[in-house]
CSV table of C-alpha atoms in Angstrom, one decimal:
chain,number,residue,atom,x,y,z
N,1240,MET,CA,20.8,-7.5,-13.1
N,1241,PRO,CA,24.3,-8.9,-14.0
N,1242,GLN,CA,27.0,-6.4,-13.4
N,1243,SER,CA,29.8,-6.1,-15.9
N,1244,LYS,CA,33.2,-4.8,-14.9
N,1245,THR,CA,33.1,-2.3,-17.7
N,1246,GLN,CA,29.8,-0.8,-16.8
N,1247,ASN,CA,29.8,2.4,-14.9
N,1248,LEU,CA,27.8,2.7,-11.7
N,1249,ILE,CA,25.9,5.7,-13.1
N,1250,VAL,CA,24.8,3.7,-16.2
N,1251,LEU,CA,23.7,0.8,-13.9
N,1252,PHE,CA,21.7,3.3,-11.8
N,1253,TRP,CA,19.9,4.7,-14.8
N,1254,GLN,CA,19.3,1.3,-16.2
N,1255,TRP,CA,17.7,0.3,-13.0
N,1256,TYR,CA,15.8,3.6,-12.6
N,1257,TYR,CA,14.2,3.5,-16.1
N,1258,ALA,CA,14.1,-0.2,-17.0
N,1259,ILE,CA,13.8,-2.4,-14.0
N,1260,ALA,CA,12.1,-0.3,-11.3
N,1261,PRO,CA,9.2,0.9,-13.5
N,1262,LYS,CA,8.3,-2.7,-14.2
N,1263,LYS,CA,8.3,-3.5,-10.5
N,1264,ILE,CA,6.3,-0.4,-9.7
N,1265,LEU,CA,3.6,-1.4,-12.3
N,1266,LYS,CA,3.6,-5.0,-11.0
N,1267,THR,CA,3.1,-3.8,-7.4
N,1268,TRP,CA,0.4,-1.3,-8.5
N,1269,ARG,CA,-1.4,-4.1,-10.3
N,1270,ASN,CA,-1.2,-6.3,-7.2
N,1271,VAL,CA,-2.6,-3.6,-4.9
N,1272,LEU,CA,-5.5,-3.1,-7.4
N,1273,SER,CA,-6.1,-6.8,-7.5
N,1274,PHE,CA,-6.0,-7.0,-3.7
N,1275,GLY,CA,-8.7,-4.2,-3.4
N,1276,TRP,CA,-10.9,-6.0,-6.0
N,1277,ASN,CA,-10.6,-9.3,-4.1
N,1278,PHE,CA,-10.8,-7.8,-0.6
N,1279,PHE,CA,-14.1,-6.1,-1.3
N,1280,SER,CA,-15.3,-9.0,-3.4
N,1281,ILE,CA,-16.6,-6.6,-6.0
N,1282,GLY,CA,-17.1,-9.3,-8.7
N,1283,LEU,CA,-18.9,-11.6,-6.4
N,1284,LEU,CA,-21.1,-8.9,-4.9
N,1285,PHE,CA,-22.2,-7.8,-8.4
N,1286,LYS,CA,-23.2,-11.4,-9.1
N,1287,THR,CA,-25.2,-11.7,-5.9
N,1288,LEU,CA,-26.4,-8.1,-5.7
N,1289,PHE,CA,-30.1,-9.1,-5.2
N,1290,ALA,CA,-29.6,-12.3,-3.3
N,1291,PRO,CA,-31.3,-12.4,0.1
N,1292,TRP,CA,-29.3,-10.9,2.9
N,1293,LYS,CA,-27.6,-13.7,4.9
N,1294,ARG,CA,-29.7,-16.1,2.8
N,1295,ASP,CA,-32.6,-15.2,5.1
N,1296,ILE,CA,-35.7,-16.4,3.3
N,1297,THR,CA,-39.1,-17.5,4.4
N,1298,LYS,CA,-41.0,-20.4,2.8
N,1299,SER,CA,-44.7,-20.3,2.5
N,1300,THR,CA,-46.8,-23.0,4.0
N,1301,SER,CA,-48.4,-25.8,2.0
N,1302,GLY,CA,-51.9,-25.3,0.9
N,1303,PHE,CA,-53.8,-22.2,-0.3
N,1304,ASP,CA,-53.1,-19.4,2.2
N,1305,PRO,CA,-52.9,-16.0,0.4
N,1306,LYS,CA,-52.0,-14.2,3.7
N,1307,ALA,CA,-49.0,-16.5,4.4
N,1308,TRP,CA,-47.9,-16.4,0.7
N,1309,LEU,CA,-48.0,-12.6,0.7
N,1310,GLU,CA,-46.2,-12.4,4.0
N,1311,SER,CA,-43.5,-14.7,2.7
N,1312,LEU,CA,-43.2,-12.6,-0.5
N,1313,VAL,CA,-42.9,-9.3,1.4
N,1314,MET,CA,-40.3,-10.7,3.8
N,1315,ASN,CA,-38.3,-12.2,1.0
N,1316,LEU,CA,-38.4,-8.9,-0.9
N,1317,ILE,CA,-37.3,-7.0,2.2
N,1318,SER,CA,-34.4,-9.4,2.7
N,1319,ARG,CA,-33.3,-9.0,-0.9
N,1320,LEU,CA,-33.6,-5.2,-0.7
N,1321,ILE,CA,-31.5,-5.2,2.5
N,1322,GLY,CA,-28.9,-7.4,0.8
N,1323,ALA,CA,-28.8,-5.1,-2.3
N,1324,PHE,CA,-28.4,-2.1,-0.1
N,1325,VAL,CA,-25.5,-3.5,2.0
N,1326,ARG,CA,-23.8,-5.0,-1.0
N,1327,GLY,CA,-24.3,-1.8,-3.0
N,1328,TRP,CA,-22.5,0.2,-0.3
N,1329,VAL,CA,-19.6,-2.3,-0.1
N,1330,ILE,CA,-19.3,-2.2,-3.9
N,1331,LEU,CA,-19.2,1.6,-3.8
N,1332,LEU,CA,-16.6,1.6,-1.0
N,1333,GLY,CA,-14.5,-0.9,-3.0
N,1334,LEU,CA,-14.8,1.1,-6.2
N,1335,PHE,CA,-13.8,4.2,-4.3
N,1336,PHE,CA,-10.7,2.4,-3.0
N,1337,GLU,CA,-9.9,1.3,-6.5
N,1338,ILE,CA,-10.2,4.8,-7.9
N,1339,ILE,CA,-8.0,6.2,-5.1
N,1340,ILE,CA,-5.3,3.6,-5.8
N,1341,LEU,CA,-5.6,4.2,-9.5
N,1342,ILE,CA,-5.1,7.9,-9.1
N,1343,PHE,CA,-2.2,7.6,-6.6
N,1344,GLY,CA,-0.6,4.9,-8.8
N,1345,VAL,CA,-0.7,7.2,-11.9
N,1346,LEU,CA,0.7,10.1,-9.9
N,1347,PHE,CA,3.4,8.0,-8.3
N,1348,PHE,CA,4.5,6.4,-11.6
N,1349,LEU,CA,4.6,9.7,-13.5
N,1350,GLY,CA,6.4,11.3,-10.5
N,1351,TRP,CA,8.9,8.5,-10.6
N,1352,LEU,CA,9.6,9.1,-14.3
N,1353,ILE,CA,9.8,12.9,-14.0
N,1354,PHE,CA,11.7,13.2,-10.7
N,1355,PRO,CA,15.2,13.2,-12.2
N,1356,ALA,CA,14.3,15.9,-14.6
N,1357,LEU,CA,12.8,18.0,-11.7
N,1358,ILE,CA,16.1,17.7,-9.8
N,1359,VAL,CA,18.1,18.9,-12.8
N,1360,ILE,CA,15.7,21.8,-13.4
N,1361,GLY,CA,15.8,22.7,-9.7
N,1362,ILE,CA,19.6,22.8,-9.7
N,1363,ILE,CA,19.6,24.9,-12.8
N,1364,TYR,CA,17.0,27.2,-11.3
N,1365,ALA,CA,19.0,27.5,-8.0
N,1366,VAL,CA,22.2,28.4,-9.9
N,1367,ILE,CA,20.4,31.0,-11.9
N,1368,MET,CA,18.8,32.5,-8.8
N,1369,ILE,CA,22.2,32.7,-7.0
N,1370,ARG,CA,23.7,35.0,-9.7
């Protein structure tokens, strides 16, 4: 922000408050949302939702053995269900985090924009109440 000798400090403040700071607030908000998405690996967990838990799979033996084949199938299904259960909870936790950050971000940004008007309204209200 280049300062001109002719610009008033008040003008510079309002220029910063309504032109520069909101851009930085939105950029920071976007970075926090991106951090949460990446920290909880939401995209990756959706892609691998039904992958076996910890890649724990059993392989059936060679030859015709229905009991071993069924046992392998059941163990692999259980492993996939455990993986889906754990990944599902992590996804829900991550989405909850994202929603909370989204709500607080909207409230903070709107509060930032409205705060100067609230100060003026508060001063006017205080002057009226003193009389």
